[in-house]
Coordinates of C-alpha atoms in Angstrom, one line a residue:
X197 CA -8.2 -10.0 -8.5
X198 CA -10.0 -7.0 -7.1
X199 CA -10.5 -5.6 -10.6
X200 CA -12.1 -8.8 -11.8
X201 CA -14.2 -9.0 -8.6
X202 CA -15.5 -5.5 -9.2
X203 CA -16.4 -6.2 -12.8
X204 CA -18.2 -9.4 -11.7
X205 CA -20.2 -7.5 -9.1
X206 CA -21.0 -4.6 -11.5
X207 CA -22.2 -7.1 -14.1
X208 CA -24.4 -8.8 -11.6
X209 CA -25.9 -5.5 -10.6
X210 CA -26.5 -4.6 -14.3
X211 CA -28.2 -7.9 -14.9
X212 CA -30.3 -7.7 -11.8
X213 CA -31.5 -4.2 -12.8
X214 CA -32.7 -5.6 -16.1
X215 CA -34.9 -8.1 -14.1
X216 CA -36.1 -5.4 -11.6
X217 CA -39.5 -4.0 -11.9
X218 CA -38.9 -1.3 -9.3
X219 CA -35.5 0.2 -10.1
X220 CA -33.3 1.2 -13.0
X221 CA -30.2 2.4 -11.1
X222 CA -28.1 1.2 -8.2
X223 CA -24.8 2.5 -6.7
X224 CA -22.1 0.0 -5.6
X225 CA -20.5 0.9 -2.3
X226 CA -17.2 -1.0 -1.8
X227 CA -17.1 -2.0 1.8
X228 CA -13.5 -1.6 2.8
X229 CA -13.5 -2.2 6.5
X230 CA -10.3 -3.8 7.9
X231 CA -8.8 -3.6 4.4
X232 CA -5.4 -1.9 3.8
X233 CA -5.1 1.3 1.8
X234 CA -3.4 -0.6 -1.1
X235 CA -6.5 -2.6 -1.7
X236 CA -8.7 0.4 -1.7
X237 CA -6.3 2.1 -4.1
X238 CA -6.7 -0.8 -6.4
X239 CA -10.4 -0.6 -6.3
X240 CA -10.2 3.2 -6.9
X241 CA -8.0 2.6 -9.9
X242 CA -10.7 0.3 -11.3
X243 CA -13.2 3.2 -11.1
X244 CA -14.8 2.8 -7.6
X245 CA -15.5 6.1 -5.9
X246 CA -18.0 5.0 -3.2
X247 CA -16.4 3.3 -0.2
X248 CA -18.2 2.2 3.0
X249 CA -16.6 1.9 6.4
X250 CA -18.0 0.6 9.7
X251 CA -15.6 2.5 12.1
X252 CA -14.9 6.1 12.5
X253 CA -11.2 5.5 13.0
X254 CA -10.8 3.7 9.7
X255 CA -12.5 6.6 7.9
X256 CA -10.2 9.1 9.5
X257 CA -7.0 7.1 8.7
X258 CA -8.0 6.3 5.1
X259 CA -9.4 9.8 4.4
X260 CA -6.0 11.3 4.9
X261 CA -4.1 9.2 2.4
X262 CA -6.5 8.3 -0.3
X263 CA -7.8 10.6 -3.2
X264 CA -10.1 13.4 -2.1
X265 CA -12.8 12.6 -4.7
X266 CA -13.8 9.4 -2.8
X267 CA -17.3 9.4 -1.4
X268 CA -17.1 7.9 2.1
X269 CA -20.2 6.2 3.5
X270 CA -20.6 5.6 7.2
X271 CA -22.4 2.3 7.3
X272 CA -21.7 0.9 10.8
X273 CA -23.1 1.7 14.2
X274 CA -22.2 5.3 15.1
X275 CA -21.7 6.6 18.6
X276 CA -22.9 10.1 19.2
X277 CA -19.5 11.2 20.6
X278 CA -17.9 10.2 17.3
X279 CA -20.1 12.2 14.9
X280 CA -18.0 15.4 15.1
X281 CA -15.0 13.6 13.7
X282 CA -16.6 12.5 10.5
X283 CA -19.4 15.0 9.9
X284 CA -17.3 16.9 7.2
X285 CA -15.7 13.8 5.8
X286 CA -18.6 11.5 4.8
X287 CA -21.1 11.8 2.0
X288 CA -23.8 10.0 4.0
X289 CA -24.6 8.2 7.2
X290 CA -26.5 5.0 6.6
X291 CA -27.0 3.9 10.2
X292 CA -29.3 6.4 12.1
X293 CA -31.0 4.3 14.7
X294 CA -31.9 6.7 17.5
X295 CA -33.3 10.2 17.9
X296 CA -30.3 11.2 19.9
X297 CA -27.9 10.2 17.1
X298 CA -30.0 12.1 14.6
X299 CA -30.1 15.1 16.8
X300 CA -26.3 15.1 17.2
X301 CA -25.8 14.7 13.5
X302 CA -28.1 17.7 13.0
X303 CA -26.3 19.9 15.5
X304 CA -22.9 19.0 14.0
X305 CA -24.1 19.6 10.5
X306 CA -25.4 23.1 11.5
X307 CA -22.0 23.9 13.0
X308 CA -20.3 23.0 9.8
X309 CA -22.9 24.6 7.6
X310 CA -23.6 21.5 5.7
X311 CA -26.6 19.2 5.0
X312 CA -25.9 15.6 5.9
X313 CA -27.7 12.8 4.0
X314 CA -28.8 10.1 6.3
X315 CA -30.6 6.8 6.2
X316 CA -32.9 5.4 8.9
X317 CA -31.6 2.0 9.9
X318 CA -34.4 -0.6 10.2
X319 CA -34.1 -3.9 12.0
X320 CA -35.9 -5.6 9.2
X321 CA -35.5 -9.1 10.6
X322 CA -36.3 -8.2 14.2
X323 CA -33.0 -9.6 15.3
X324 CA -31.9 -9.0 18.9
X325 CA -28.3 -8.8 17.8
X326 CA -28.9 -6.0 15.3
X327 CA -29.2 -2.3 15.6
X328 CA -32.1 -0.4 14.0
X329 CA -35.6 0.8 14.4
X330 CA -38.4 -1.7 14.6
X331 CA -40.4 -2.1 11.4
X332 CA -43.5 -1.0 13.3
X333 CA -41.9 2.2 14.6
X334 CA -40.3 3.5 11.4
X335 CA -43.0 5.9 10.5
X336 CA -43.1 7.4 13.9
X337 CA -39.4 7.7 14.1
X338 CA -39.3 9.4 10.7
X339 CA -41.8 12.0 11.9
X340 CA -39.7 12.6 15.0
X341 CA -36.5 13.5 13.0
X342 CA -37.8 14.9 9.7
X343 CA -37.7 18.5 10.9
X344 CA -34.3 18.5 12.4
X345 CA -32.2 21.1 10.7
X346 CA -29.5 20.3 8.1
X347 CA -30.6 16.6 7.8
X348 CA -31.6 15.2 4.5
X349 CA -33.4 11.9 5.0
X350 CA -32.5 9.9 1.9
X351 CA -34.4 6.8 2.8
X352 CA -34.1 3.5 4.7
X353 CA -31.2 1.1 5.3
X354 CA -31.2 -2.5 6.6
X355 CA -28.8 -5.3 7.3
X356 CA -30.8 -8.4 6.4
X357 CA -30.3 -11.7 8.3
X358 CA -27.5 -13.9 7.1
X359 CA -29.0 -16.7 5.2
X360 CA -27.7 -19.7 3.3
X361 CA -30.1 -19.1 0.5
X362 CA -30.2 -15.4 -0.6
X363 CA -33.7 -15.8 -1.9
X364 CA -34.8 -16.1 1.8
X365 CA -34.1 -12.4 2.2
X366 CA -36.3 -11.3 -0.7
X367 CA -39.3 -10.7 1.6
X368 CA -37.2 -8.5 3.9
X369 CA -36.2 -6.3 1.0
X370 CA -39.8 -6.1 -0.2
X371 CA -40.9 -5.2 3.3
X372 CA -38.3 -2.4 3.5
X373 CA -39.4 -1.0 0.1
X374 CA -43.0 -1.1 1.2
X375 CA -42.2 0.8 4.4
X376 CA -40.4 3.4 2.3
X377 CA -43.3 3.8 -0.1
X378 CA -45.7 4.2 2.8
X379 CA -43.5 7.1 4.2
X380 CA -43.4 8.7 0.8
X381 CA -47.2 8.5 0.4
X382 CA -47.7 10.2 3.7
X383 CA -45.2 13.0 3.2
X384 CA -46.1 15.2 0.3
X385 CA -43.5 17.8 1.2
X386 CA -40.8 16.0 -0.7
X387 CA -38.3 15.9 2.1
X388 CA -38.0 12.1 2.0
X389 CA -35.6 10.6 -0.6
X390 CA -37.3 7.2 -0.9
X391 CA -33.9 5.5 -1.4
X392 CA -32.9 2.1 -0.1
X393 CA -29.6 1.0 1.2
X394 CA -29.9 -2.8 1.3
X395 CA -28.0 -5.8 0.1
X396 CA -24.5 -7.1 0.9
X397 CA -22.2 -9.7 -0.6
X398 CA -24.5 -12.6 0.2
X399 CA -27.7 -11.1 -1.1
X400 CA -27.1 -7.9 -3.1
X401 CA -28.5 -9.4 -6.4
X402 CA -31.8 -10.1 -4.7
X403 CA -31.7 -6.6 -3.2
X404 CA -31.2 -4.9 -6.5
X405 CA -34.1 -6.8 -8.0
X406 CA -36.2 -5.5 -5.2
X407 CA -35.2 -1.8 -5.7
X408 CA -32.0 -1.2 -3.8
X409 CA -30.5 2.2 -4.5
X410 CA -27.2 1.3 -2.8
X411 CA -25.6 -2.1 -2.2
X412 CA -22.8 -2.5 0.3
X413 CA -20.4 -5.2 -1.0
X414 CA -17.2 -6.1 0.8
X415 CA -16.3 -9.8 0.7
X416 CA -17.2 -10.3 -3.0
X417 CA -14.7 -7.5 -3.8
X418 CA -11.9 -7.6 -1.3
X419 CA -12.2 -11.2 0.1
X420 CA -12.9 -12.2 3.7
X421 CA -12.4 -9.5 6.3
X422 CA -9.5 -9.6 8.7
X423 CA -10.9 -8.9 12.2
X424 CA -7.4 -9.0 13.8
X425 CA -6.5 -5.5 12.8

C-alpha cells in the first residue's frame, strides 16, 4: 500500500511540474510523525530518503534504528531547549519562527561546526492557531537573522489553511512565492536560497504548480495519523 501511495504522489508531483510555470523540480518529504519504524522502512525501501517529523523525540528514536542515509527534516514547532538534541541529526529545520530560535540554532551549529539550513515559517493565512511570522514582517525578520553565523537561510515555509477545495490555497502559495522573490531581489549577496517548503497531502499538487521546492506529505503516503501514541 505504501509503495503504491508513494508512486501515486510522485506521479502527481511529476504531472504538476509539467504544468508549473515557475518550477522544474520538487523534493517529496514523507511526513512520518506518529508512524512506526516498520512503515518508514517500507517507504525507505521504495526509495524515499527525505522524512519529516514534528517532534524531537520521534526524530531521536527513529534516527537510532533507521538507515543513516536518511535526511531528517524538522518540520514542527521547535522549542529552543530542544535544538541541541537534533542539531547534528537533521538536514534542515523548516520552522524558524522567532529570533530567539534562530539564535539558538546558530549557537548550536557553531558548537558542532556545521551549517544548518533553515526555513522561515510564515503564517501565510494569518491564522491565530498557527505559528509563523506575519506576512508583513518577513522581510524585517529575514534581515534580523541573515547574518547569524552558521545559518543557511534556504527560503520560506508555510502551513496553509485546511480547506475543502485545494484550489482555495493557490493564492496563499502565490503570496509566499512573491514574498520570497521580494527578499531575493533585495538581497544581492546570494545568502538567500529562494526555496519554498509548502504543500501537504490536501494541497501539494497546487503547491507544486506554484513553485514549491519541498512538499510535506504524510496522510497520502502513510494514511491517517495516530495521535494516541
